[in-house]
JSON list of C-alpha atoms in Angstrom, two decimals:
[
{"chain": "A", "resi": 1, "resn": "GLU", "atom": "CA", "xyz": [-2.16, -10.41, 14.98]},
{"chain": "A", "resi": 2, "resn": "PRO", "atom": "CA", "xyz": [-2.17, -12.24, 11.63]},
{"chain": "A", "resi": 3, "resn": "GLU", "atom": "CA", "xyz": [0.64, -11.31, 9.26]},
{"chain": "A", "resi": 4, "resn": "VAL", "atom": "CA", "xyz": [1.46, -11.51, 5.60]},
{"chain": "A", "resi": 5, "resn": "THR", "atom": "CA", "xyz": [4.85, -13.18, 5.25]},
{"chain": "A", "resi": 6, "resn": "GLN", "atom": "CA", "xyz": [7.21, -12.52, 2.35]},
{"chain": "A", "resi": 7, "resn": "THR", "atom": "CA", "xyz": [10.39, -14.34, 1.45]},
{"chain": "A", "resi": 8, "resn": "PRO", "atom": "CA", "xyz": [13.16, -13.62, 0.80]},
{"chain": "A", "resi": 9, "resn": "SER", "atom": "CA", "xyz": [13.58, -10.23, 2.42]},
{"chain": "A", "resi": 10, "resn": "HIS", "atom": "CA", "xyz": [16.32, -9.34, -0.03]},
{"chain": "A", "resi": 11, "resn": "GLN", "atom": "CA", "xyz": [17.28, -10.93, -3.32]},
{"chain": "A", "resi": 12, "resn": "VAL", "atom": "CA", "xyz": [20.10, -10.03, -5.67]},
{"chain": "A", "resi": 13, "resn": "THR", "atom": "CA", "xyz": [19.91, -11.41, -9.18]},
{"chain": "A", "resi": 14, "resn": "GLN", "atom": "CA", "xyz": [21.71, -10.95, -12.45]},
{"chain": "A", "resi": 15, "resn": "MET", "atom": "CA", "xyz": [19.98, -9.24, -15.32]},
{"chain": "A", "resi": 16, "resn": "GLY", "atom": "CA", "xyz": [18.13, -11.73, -17.48]},
{"chain": "A", "resi": 17, "resn": "GLN", "atom": "CA", "xyz": [17.62, -14.24, -14.70]},
{"chain": "A", "resi": 18, "resn": "GLU", "atom": "CA", "xyz": [14.25, -15.43, -13.45]},
{"chain": "A", "resi": 19, "resn": "VAL", "atom": "CA", "xyz": [13.18, -14.65, -9.92]},
{"chain": "A", "resi": 20, "resn": "ILE", "atom": "CA", "xyz": [10.27, -15.86, -7.83]},
{"chain": "A", "resi": 21, "resn": "LEU", "atom": "CA", "xyz": [9.07, -13.80, -4.92]},
{"chain": "A", "resi": 22, "resn": "ARG", "atom": "CA", "xyz": [7.01, -15.64, -2.36]},
{"chain": "A", "resi": 23, "resn": "CYS", "atom": "CA", "xyz": [4.19, -14.57, -0.11]},
{"chain": "A", "resi": 24, "resn": "VAL", "atom": "CA", "xyz": [2.01, -16.29, 2.44]},
{"chain": "A", "resi": 25, "resn": "PRO", "atom": "CA", "xyz": [-1.19, -14.23, 2.80]},
{"chain": "A", "resi": 26, "resn": "ILE", "atom": "CA", "xyz": [-3.39, -14.24, 5.88]},
{"chain": "A", "resi": 27, "resn": "SER", "atom": "CA", "xyz": [-5.16, -17.57, 5.94]},
{"chain": "A", "resi": 28, "resn": "ASN", "atom": "CA", "xyz": [-8.79, -16.46, 5.65]},
{"chain": "A", "resi": 29, "resn": "HIS", "atom": "CA", "xyz": [-8.12, -13.72, 3.09]},
{"chain": "A", "resi": 30, "resn": "LEU", "atom": "CA", "xyz": [-9.20, -14.34, -0.48]},
{"chain": "A", "resi": 31, "resn": "TYR", "atom": "CA", "xyz": [-7.90, -11.27, -2.32]},
{"chain": "A", "resi": 32, "resn": "PHE", "atom": "CA", "xyz": [-4.19, -11.00, -3.00]},
{"chain": "A", "resi": 33, "resn": "TYR", "atom": "CA", "xyz": [-2.10, -8.25, -4.48]},
{"chain": "A", "resi": 34, "resn": "TRP", "atom": "CA", "xyz": [1.39, -7.35, -5.55]},
{"chain": "A", "resi": 35, "resn": "TYR", "atom": "CA", "xyz": [2.66, -3.79, -5.39]},
{"chain": "A", "resi": 36, "resn": "ARG", "atom": "CA", "xyz": [6.03, -2.34, -6.30]},
{"chain": "A", "resi": 37, "resn": "GLN", "atom": "CA", "xyz": [7.97, 0.60, -4.94]},
{"chain": "A", "resi": 38, "resn": "ILE", "atom": "CA", "xyz": [11.05, 1.81, -6.74]},
{"chain": "A", "resi": 39, "resn": "LEU", "atom": "CA", "xyz": [13.37, 3.50, -4.26]},
{"chain": "A", "resi": 40, "resn": "GLY", "atom": "CA", "xyz": [12.16, 7.00, -3.40]},
{"chain": "A", "resi": 41, "resn": "GLN", "atom": "CA", "xyz": [9.03, 6.69, -5.49]},
{"chain": "A", "resi": 42, "resn": "LYS", "atom": "CA", "xyz": [5.38, 5.95, -4.88]},
{"chain": "A", "resi": 43, "resn": "VAL", "atom": "CA", "xyz": [3.89, 2.53, -4.33]},
{"chain": "A", "resi": 44, "resn": "GLU", "atom": "CA", "xyz": [2.48, 1.17, -7.60]},
{"chain": "A", "resi": 45, "resn": "PHE", "atom": "CA", "xyz": [-0.14, -1.49, -8.14]},
{"chain": "A", "resi": 46, "resn": "LEU", "atom": "CA", "xyz": [0.94, -4.49, -10.17]},
{"chain": "A", "resi": 47, "resn": "VAL", "atom": "CA", "xyz": [-1.78, -7.13, -10.00]},
{"chain": "A", "resi": 48, "resn": "SER", "atom": "CA", "xyz": [-4.73, -8.41, -8.02]},
{"chain": "A", "resi": 49, "resn": "PHE", "atom": "CA", "xyz": [-5.72, -12.06, -7.74]},
{"chain": "A", "resi": 50, "resn": "TYR", "atom": "CA", "xyz": [-8.99, -13.63, -6.69]},
{"chain": "A", "resi": 51, "resn": "ASN", "atom": "CA", "xyz": [-10.51, -17.05, -7.08]},
{"chain": "A", "resi": 52, "resn": "ASN", "atom": "CA", "xyz": [-7.36, -18.40, -8.70]},
{"chain": "A", "resi": 53, "resn": "GLU", "atom": "CA", "xyz": [-7.21, -15.86, -11.45]},
{"chain": "A", "resi": 54, "resn": "ILE", "atom": "CA", "xyz": [-6.00, -12.35, -12.13]},
{"chain": "A", "resi": 55, "resn": "SER", "atom": "CA", "xyz": [-8.80, -9.86, -11.51]},
{"chain": "A", "resi": 56, "resn": "GLU", "atom": "CA", "xyz": [-6.89, -6.73, -12.51]},
{"chain": "A", "resi": 57, "resn": "LYS", "atom": "CA", "xyz": [-3.40, -5.82, -13.66]},
{"chain": "A", "resi": 58, "resn": "SER", "atom": "CA", "xyz": [-1.54, -2.61, -14.39]},
{"chain": "A", "resi": 59, "resn": "GLU", "atom": "CA", "xyz": [0.46, -1.60, -17.42]},
{"chain": "A", "resi": 60, "resn": "ILE", "atom": "CA", "xyz": [3.62, -2.51, -15.52]},
{"chain": "A", "resi": 61, "resn": "PHE", "atom": "CA", "xyz": [2.48, -6.12, -15.31]},
{"chain": "A", "resi": 62, "resn": "ASP", "atom": "CA", "xyz": [3.57, -7.20, -18.77]},
{"chain": "A", "resi": 63, "resn": "ASP", "atom": "CA", "xyz": [4.38, -10.64, -20.18]},
{"chain": "A", "resi": 64, "resn": "GLN", "atom": "CA", "xyz": [7.53, -10.82, -18.08]},
{"chain": "A", "resi": 65, "resn": "PHE", "atom": "CA", "xyz": [5.42, -11.07, -14.94]},
{"chain": "A", "resi": 66, "resn": "SER", "atom": "CA", "xyz": [3.18, -13.87, -13.75]},
{"chain": "A", "resi": 67, "resn": "VAL", "atom": "CA", "xyz": [1.45, -14.79, -10.52]},
{"chain": "A", "resi": 68, "resn": "GLU", "atom": "CA", "xyz": [0.45, -18.12, -9.15]},
{"chain": "A", "resi": 69, "resn": "ARG", "atom": "CA", "xyz": [-1.14, -19.67, -6.13]},
{"chain": "A", "resi": 70, "resn": "PRO", "atom": "CA", "xyz": [0.50, -23.09, -6.34]},
{"chain": "A", "resi": 71, "resn": "ASP", "atom": "CA", "xyz": [-1.07, -24.44, -3.15]},
{"chain": "A", "resi": 72, "resn": "GLY", "atom": "CA", "xyz": [-3.50, -23.32, -0.49]},
{"chain": "A", "resi": 73, "resn": "SER", "atom": "CA", "xyz": [-1.12, -20.96, 1.22]},
{"chain": "A", "resi": 74, "resn": "ASN", "atom": "CA", "xyz": [1.53, -19.48, -1.09]},
{"chain": "A", "resi": 75, "resn": "PHE", "atom": "CA", "xyz": [1.13, -16.66, -3.58]},
{"chain": "A", "resi": 76, "resn": "THR", "atom": "CA", "xyz": [4.07, -16.06, -5.89]},
{"chain": "A", "resi": 77, "resn": "LEU", "atom": "CA", "xyz": [5.24, -13.38, -8.28]},
{"chain": "A", "resi": 78, "resn": "LYS", "atom": "CA", "xyz": [7.58, -14.50, -11.04]},
{"chain": "A", "resi": 79, "resn": "ILE", "atom": "CA", "xyz": [9.67, -12.22, -13.19]},
{"chain": "A", "resi": 80, "resn": "ARG", "atom": "CA", "xyz": [10.93, -14.25, -16.14]},
{"chain": "A", "resi": 81, "resn": "SER", "atom": "CA", "xyz": [13.85, -12.19, -17.38]},
{"chain": "A", "resi": 82, "resn": "THR", "atom": "CA", "xyz": [14.79, -9.45, -14.96]},
{"chain": "A", "resi": 83, "resn": "LYS", "atom": "CA", "xyz": [15.86, -6.01, -16.10]},
{"chain": "A", "resi": 84, "resn": "LEU", "atom": "CA", "xyz": [17.78, -3.37, -14.17]},
{"chain": "A", "resi": 85, "resn": "GLU", "atom": "CA", "xyz": [14.61, -1.31, -13.87]},
{"chain": "A", "resi": 86, "resn": "ASP", "atom": "CA", "xyz": [12.88, -4.17, -12.02]},
{"chain": "A", "resi": 87, "resn": "SER", "atom": "CA", "xyz": [15.01, -3.30, -9.00]},
{"chain": "A", "resi": 88, "resn": "ALA", "atom": "CA", "xyz": [12.48, -2.27, -6.37]},
{"chain": "A", "resi": 89, "resn": "MET", "atom": "CA", "xyz": [10.73, -3.26, -3.18]},
{"chain": "A", "resi": 90, "resn": "TYR", "atom": "CA", "xyz": [7.91, -5.69, -3.92]},
{"chain": "A", "resi": 91, "resn": "PHE", "atom": "CA", "xyz": [5.03, -5.85, -1.49]},
{"chain": "A", "resi": 92, "resn": "CYS", "atom": "CA", "xyz": [2.48, -8.58, -1.20]},
{"chain": "A", "resi": 93, "resn": "ALA", "atom": "CA", "xyz": [-0.87, -7.70, 0.38]},
{"chain": "A", "resi": 94, "resn": "SER", "atom": "CA", "xyz": [-4.06, -9.53, 1.20]},
{"chain": "A", "resi": 95, "resn": "ARG", "atom": "CA", "xyz": [-7.55, -8.45, 2.05]},
{"chain": "A", "resi": 96, "resn": "ALA", "atom": "CA", "xyz": [-10.52, -10.00, 3.80]},
{"chain": "A", "resi": 97, "resn": "THR", "atom": "CA", "xyz": [-13.96, -10.55, 2.33]},
{"chain": "A", "resi": 98, "resn": "GLY", "atom": "CA", "xyz": [-17.43, -9.90, 3.68]},
{"chain": "A", "resi": 99, "resn": "ALA", "atom": "CA", "xyz": [-17.91, -7.20, 6.27]},
{"chain": "A", "resi": 100, "resn": "LYS", "atom": "CA", "xyz": [-14.18, -6.86, 6.75]},
{"chain": "A", "resi": 101, "resn": "MET", "atom": "CA", "xyz": [-13.42, -6.26, 3.08]},
{"chain": "A", "resi": 102, "resn": "ASN", "atom": "CA", "xyz": [-13.67, -2.57, 3.57]},
{"chain": "A", "resi": 103, "resn": "TYR", "atom": "CA", "xyz": [-10.63, -2.48, 5.76]},
{"chain": "A", "resi": 104, "resn": "GLY", "atom": "CA", "xyz": [-7.28, -1.57, 4.36]},
{"chain": "A", "resi": 105, "resn": "TYR", "atom": "CA", "xyz": [-5.04, -4.26, 3.08]},
{"chain": "A", "resi": 106, "resn": "THR", "atom": "CA", "xyz": [-2.49, -6.06, 5.24]},
{"chain": "A", "resi": 107, "resn": "PHE", "atom": "CA", "xyz": [0.94, -5.72, 3.68]},
{"chain": "A", "resi": 108, "resn": "GLY", "atom": "CA", "xyz": [3.92, -7.98, 4.04]},
{"chain": "A", "resi": 109, "resn": "SER", "atom": "CA", "xyz": [7.35, -6.64, 4.96]},
{"chain": "A", "resi": 110, "resn": "GLY", "atom": "CA", "xyz": [8.42, -6.63, 1.35]},
{"chain": "A", "resi": 111, "resn": "THR", "atom": "CA", "xyz": [11.15, -8.21, -0.75]},
{"chain": "A", "resi": 112, "resn": "ARG", "atom": "CA", "xyz": [13.93, -5.93, -1.88]},
{"chain": "A", "resi": 113, "resn": "LEU", "atom": "CA", "xyz": [14.93, -7.04, -5.36]},
{"chain": "A", "resi": 114, "resn": "THR", "atom": "CA", "xyz": [18.25, -5.84, -6.72]},
{"chain": "A", "resi": 115, "resn": "VAL", "atom": "CA", "xyz": [19.06, -6.59, -10.35]},
{"chain": "A", "resi": 116, "resn": "VAL", "atom": "CA", "xyz": [22.74, -6.24, -11.24]},
{"chain": "B", "resi": 1, "resn": "ALA", "atom": "CA", "xyz": [-8.35, 7.39, -13.46]},
{"chain": "B", "resi": 2, "resn": "GLN", "atom": "CA", "xyz": [-8.25, 8.15, -9.79]},
{"chain": "B", "resi": 3, "resn": "THR", "atom": "CA", "xyz": [-5.32, 10.21, -8.58]},
{"chain": "B", "resi": 4, "resn": "VAL", "atom": "CA", "xyz": [-4.03, 10.98, -5.11]},
{"chain": "B", "resi": 5, "resn": "THR", "atom": "CA", "xyz": [-1.92, 14.06, -4.48]},
{"chain": "B", "resi": 6, "resn": "GLN", "atom": "CA", "xyz": [0.28, 14.75, -1.50]},
{"chain": "B", "resi": 7, "resn": "SER", "atom": "CA", "xyz": [1.62, 18.24, -1.97]},
{"chain": "B", "resi": 8, "resn": "GLN", "atom": "CA", "xyz": [4.13, 18.17, 0.89]},
{"chain": "B", "resi": 9, "resn": "PRO", "atom": "CA", "xyz": [7.24, 16.13, 0.01]},
{"chain": "B", "resi": 10, "resn": "GLU", "atom": "CA", "xyz": [8.63, 16.68, 3.49]},
{"chain": "B", "resi": 11, "resn": "MET", "atom": "CA", "xyz": [7.42, 17.99, 6.85]},
{"chain": "B", "resi": 12, "resn": "SER", "atom": "CA", "xyz": [9.10, 18.56, 10.19]},
{"chain": "B", "resi": 13, "resn": "VAL", "atom": "CA", "xyz": [7.60, 18.70, 13.66]},
{"chain": "B", "resi": 14, "resn": "GLN", "atom": "CA", "xyz": [8.97, 19.19, 17.12]},
{"chain": "B", "resi": 15, "resn": "GLU", "atom": "CA", "xyz": [8.48, 16.32, 19.52]},
{"chain": "B", "resi": 16, "resn": "ALA", "atom": "CA", "xyz": [5.17, 16.67, 21.44]},
{"chain": "B", "resi": 17, "resn": "GLU", "atom": "CA", "xyz": [3.81, 19.12, 18.87]},
{"chain": "B", "resi": 18, "resn": "THR", "atom": "CA", "xyz": [1.05, 18.59, 16.32]},
{"chain": "B", "resi": 19, "resn": "VAL", "atom": "CA", "xyz": [1.50, 18.23, 12.58]},
{"chain": "B", "resi": 20, "resn": "THR", "atom": "CA", "xyz": [-0.95, 17.92, 9.71]},
{"chain": "B", "resi": 21, "resn": "LEU", "atom": "CA", "xyz": [-0.20, 16.10, 6.47]},
{"chain": "B", "resi": 22, "resn": "SER", "atom": "CA", "xyz": [-2.27, 17.00, 3.42]},
{"chain": "B", "resi": 23, "resn": "CYS", "atom": "CA", "xyz": [-3.87, 14.77, 0.83]},
{"chain": "B", "resi": 24, "resn": "THR", "atom": "CA", "xyz": [-6.29, 15.46, -2.00]},
{"chain": "B", "resi": 25, "resn": "TYR", "atom": "CA", "xyz": [-7.77, 13.00, -4.42]},
{"chain": "B", "resi": 26, "resn": "ASP", "atom": "CA", "xyz": [-9.76, 12.98, -7.58]},
{"chain": "B", "resi": 27, "resn": "THR", "atom": "CA", "xyz": [-12.74, 10.72, -8.16]},
{"chain": "B", "resi": 28, "resn": "SER", "atom": "CA", "xyz": [-16.20, 10.74, -9.63]},
{"chain": "B", "resi": 29, "resn": "GLU", "atom": "CA", "xyz": [-17.38, 8.02, -7.27]},
{"chain": "B", "resi": 30, "resn": "SER", "atom": "CA", "xyz": [-19.46, 8.65, -4.16]},
{"chain": "B", "resi": 31, "resn": "ASP", "atom": "CA", "xyz": [-18.57, 5.48, -2.29]},
{"chain": "B", "resi": 32, "resn": "TYR", "atom": "CA", "xyz": [-14.92, 4.82, -1.57]},
{"chain": "B", "resi": 33, "resn": "TYR", "atom": "CA", "xyz": [-12.34, 4.43, 1.16]},
{"chain": "B", "resi": 34, "resn": "LEU", "atom": "CA", "xyz": [-9.35, 6.47, 2.18]},
{"chain": "B", "resi": 35, "resn": "PHE", "atom": "CA", "xyz": [-6.31, 5.36, 4.13]},
{"chain": "B", "resi": 36, "resn": "TRP", "atom": "CA", "xyz": [-3.11, 6.64, 5.61]},
{"chain": "B", "resi": 37, "resn": "TYR", "atom": "CA", "xyz": [-0.18, 4.24, 5.66]},
{"chain": "B", "resi": 38, "resn": "LYS", "atom": "CA", "xyz": [3.07, 4.72, 7.53]},
{"chain": "B", "resi": 39, "resn": "GLN", "atom": "CA", "xyz": [6.33, 3.44, 6.08]},
{"chain": "B", "resi": 40, "resn": "PRO", "atom": "CA", "xyz": [9.23, 3.56, 8.56]},
{"chain": "B", "resi": 41, "resn": "PRO", "atom": "CA", "xyz": [12.85, 3.04, 7.48]},
{"chain": "B", "resi": 42, "resn": "SER", "atom": "CA", "xyz": [12.23, -0.72, 7.55]},
{"chain": "B", "resi": 43, "resn": "ARG", "atom": "CA", "xyz": [9.94, 0.01, 4.55]},
{"chain": "B", "resi": 44, "resn": "GLN", "atom": "CA", "xyz": [7.06, -2.03, 5.92]},
{"chain": "B", "resi": 45, "resn": "MET", "atom": "CA", "xyz": [3.62, -0.59, 5.11]},
{"chain": "B", "resi": 46, "resn": "ILE", "atom": "CA", "xyz": [1.60, -0.06, 8.28]},
{"chain": "B", "resi": 47, "resn": "LEU", "atom": "CA", "xyz": [-2.05, 1.01, 8.25]},
{"chain": "B", "resi": 48, "resn": "VAL", "atom": "CA", "xyz": [-2.49, 4.11, 10.41]},
{"chain": "B", "resi": 49, "resn": "ILE", "atom": "CA", "xyz": [-6.12, 5.05, 9.90]},
{"chain": "B", "resi": 50, "resn": "ARG", "atom": "CA", "xyz": [-8.98, 4.59, 7.47]},
{"chain": "B", "resi": 51, "resn": "GLN", "atom": "CA", "xyz": [-12.10, 6.51, 6.53]},
{"chain": "B", "resi": 52, "resn": "GLU", "atom": "CA", "xyz": [-15.23, 5.39, 4.73]},
{"chain": "B", "resi": 53, "resn": "ALA", "atom": "CA", "xyz": [-16.55, 8.11, 2.43]},
{"chain": "B", "resi": 54, "resn": "TYR", "atom": "CA", "xyz": [-20.15, 7.56, 3.49]},
{"chain": "B", "resi": 55, "resn": "LYS", "atom": "CA", "xyz": [-19.29, 8.39, 7.09]},
{"chain": "B", "resi": 56, "resn": "GLN", "atom": "CA", "xyz": [-19.39, 12.07, 7.97]},
{"chain": "B", "resi": 57, "resn": "GLN", "atom": "CA", "xyz": [-17.58, 11.57, 11.24]},
{"chain": "B", "resi": 58, "resn": "ASN", "atom": "CA", "xyz": [-13.82, 11.90, 11.03]},
{"chain": "B", "resi": 59, "resn": "ALA", "atom": "CA", "xyz": [-11.88, 8.78, 11.98]},
{"chain": "B", "resi": 60, "resn": "THR", "atom": "CA", "xyz": [-9.64, 8.82, 15.05]},
{"chain": "B", "resi": 61, "resn": "GLU", "atom": "CA", "xyz": [-7.05, 6.35, 16.28]},
{"chain": "B", "resi": 62, "resn": "ASN", "atom": "CA", "xyz": [-5.36, 7.48, 19.47]},
{"chain": "B", "resi": 63, "resn": "ARG", "atom": "CA", "xyz": [-3.03, 10.36, 18.50]},
{"chain": "B", "resi": 64, "resn": "PHE", "atom": "CA", "xyz": [-3.98, 10.13, 14.83]},
{"chain": "B", "resi": 65, "resn": "SER", "atom": "CA", "xyz": [-7.06, 11.76, 13.38]},
{"chain": "B", "resi": 66, "resn": "VAL", "atom": "CA", "xyz": [-8.24, 12.82, 9.96]},
{"chain": "B", "resi": 67, "resn": "ASN", "atom": "CA", "xyz": [-10.03, 15.82, 8.56]},
{"chain": "B", "resi": 68, "resn": "PHE", "atom": "CA", "xyz": [-12.19, 14.42, 5.78]},
{"chain": "B", "resi": 69, "resn": "GLN", "atom": "CA", "xyz": [-13.78, 17.02, 3.52]},
{"chain": "B", "resi": 70, "resn": "LYS", "atom": "CA", "xyz": [-15.72, 15.04, 0.91]},
{"chain": "B", "resi": 71, "resn": "ALA", "atom": "CA", "xyz": [-16.86, 17.98, -1.18]},
{"chain": "B", "resi": 72, "resn": "ALA", "atom": "CA", "xyz": [-13.33, 19.33, -1.36]},
{"chain": "B", "resi": 73, "resn": "LYS", "atom": "CA", "xyz": [-11.91, 15.82, -1.87]},
{"chain": "B", "resi": 74, "resn": "SER", "atom": "CA", "xyz": [-9.47, 16.42, 0.92]},
{"chain": "B", "resi": 75, "resn": "PHE", "atom": "CA", "xyz": [-8.21, 13.94, 3.50]},
{"chain": "B", "resi": 76, "resn": "SER", "atom": "CA", "xyz": [-5.58, 15.29, 5.87]},
{"chain": "B", "resi": 77, "resn": "LEU", "atom": "CA", "xyz": [-3.89, 13.44, 8.71]},
{"chain": "B", "resi": 78, "resn": "LYS", "atom": "CA", "xyz": [-3.27, 15.10, 12.05]},
{"chain": "B", "resi": 79, "resn": "ILE", "atom": "CA", "xyz": [-0.70, 13.66, 14.40]},
{"chain": "B", "resi": 80, "resn": "SER", "atom": "CA", "xyz": [-0.94, 15.01, 17.95]},
{"chain": "B", "resi": 81, "resn": "ASP", "atom": "CA", "xyz": [1.78, 14.82, 20.58]},
{"chain": "B", "resi": 82, "resn": "SER", "atom": "CA", "xyz": [4.33, 13.75, 17.96]},
{"chain": "B", "resi": 83, "resn": "GLN", "atom": "CA", "xyz": [6.85, 11.14, 19.02]},
{"chain": "B", "resi": 84, "resn": "LEU", "atom": "CA", "xyz": [10.24, 10.21, 17.62]},
{"chain": "B", "resi": 85, "resn": "GLY", "atom": "CA", "xyz": [8.74, 6.91, 16.48]},
{"chain": "B", "resi": 86, "resn": "ASP", "atom": "CA", "xyz": [6.34, 8.78, 14.23]},
{"chain": "B", "resi": 87, "resn": "ALA", "atom": "CA", "xyz": [9.19, 9.68, 11.89]},
{"chain": "B", "resi": 88, "resn": "ALA", "atom": "CA", "xyz": [8.48, 7.89, 8.64]},
{"chain": "B", "resi": 89, "resn": "MET", "atom": "CA", "xyz": [7.12, 8.26, 5.13]},
{"chain": "B", "resi": 90, "resn": "TYR", "atom": "CA", "xyz": [3.35, 8.65, 5.15]},
{"chain": "B", "resi": 91, "resn": "PHE", "atom": "CA", "xyz": [1.24, 7.63, 2.19]},
{"chain": "B", "resi": 92, "resn": "CYS", "atom": "CA", "xyz": [-2.33, 8.61, 1.54]},
{"chain": "B", "resi": 93, "resn": "ALA", "atom": "CA", "xyz": [-4.28, 5.98, -0.42]},
{"chain": "B", "resi": 94, "resn": "TYR", "atom": "CA", "xyz": [-7.67, 5.73, -2.10]},
{"chain": "B", "resi": 95, "resn": "ARG", "atom": "CA", "xyz": [-9.77, 2.69, -2.87]},
{"chain": "B", "resi": 96, "resn": "GLU", "atom": "CA", "xyz": [-13.11, 2.22, -4.52]},
{"chain": "B", "resi": 97, "resn": "TYR", "atom": "CA", "xyz": [-15.27, -0.60, -3.30]},
{"chain": "B", "resi": 98, "resn": "GLY", "atom": "CA", "xyz": [-13.50, -3.87, -4.06]},
{"chain": "B", "resi": 99, "resn": "ASN", "atom": "CA", "xyz": [-10.69, -2.36, -6.10]},
{"chain": "B", "resi": 100, "resn": "LYS", "atom": "CA", "xyz": [-7.00, -1.70, -5.82]},
{"chain": "B", "resi": 101, "resn": "LEU", "atom": "CA", "xyz": [-5.31, 0.94, -3.71]},
{"chain": "B", "resi": 102, "resn": "VAL", "atom": "CA", "xyz": [-4.01, 4.06, -5.41]},
{"chain": "B", "resi": 103, "resn": "PHE", "atom": "CA", "xyz": [-1.24, 5.78, -3.49]},
{"chain": "B", "resi": 104, "resn": "GLY", "atom": "CA", "xyz": [0.00, 9.32, -3.33]},
{"chain": "B", "resi": 105, "resn": "ALA", "atom": "CA", "xyz": [3.69, 10.13, -3.68]},
{"chain": "B", "resi": 106, "resn": "GLY", "atom": "CA", "xyz": [4.20, 10.26, 0.08]},
{"chain": "B", "resi": 107, "resn": "THR", "atom": "CA", "xyz": [5.31, 12.79, 2.68]},
{"chain": "B", "resi": 108, "resn": "ILE", "atom": "CA", "xyz": [8.47, 12.33, 4.70]},
{"chain": "B", "resi": 109, "resn": "LEU", "atom": "CA", "xyz": [7.83, 13.30, 8.32]},
{"chain": "B", "resi": 110, "resn": "ARG", "atom": "CA", "xyz": [10.84, 14.23, 10.44]},
{"chain": "B", "resi": 111, "resn": "VAL", "atom": "CA", "xyz": [10.43, 14.57, 14.19]},
{"chain": "B", "resi": 112, "resn": "LYS", "atom": "CA", "xyz": [12.90, 16.78, 16.04]},
{"chain": "B", "resi": 113, "resn": "SER", "atom": "CA", "xyz": [13.81, 16.17, 19.67]}
]
């Protein structure tokens, strides 16, 4: 079964440093998403991406965040200057189009980001 | 804005028994989708079951079934013959056509042997 792959699985970074979280969505999916889950809390939407541009973003997704699809396979989330409160599990997800677009998303295994 | 409410922070069930997890949501739309996701200790998000709002028939996937009450905006998950591997956090989620998922706060399910 196709998978969404996220790397790294765990990243520790110092406050103020830039981090890039990487995702390889399912190959024939065209909608991509980033979600965040602070430990013990609900899963929150960050941003959606379609046709090489952001289609929707939440209030969390401020100027410190950016997304990019640098090639035909990778989808990245960059946090420019990390804060302690950015510590969370970050999930990438992708979704099909056409008749299959009504299915739920396929999520990656997540990247646990720890800011120290 | 759409909201999803899971009123049970934690539930317990005896192995082989049946448990029902509750979910309510708020929307003014008539066409949307509802999902239950399972998050085991590994924290991966696994789709358990989905329901299209236009379908009156409740979705079923093996031991998992839903009770979808559109007028009441209720979407509960029933797990039959509970197994130890069912222990996890369960999230109810809502999506309008083409849009993002909105999650509830989750219910921790503990399965006792």
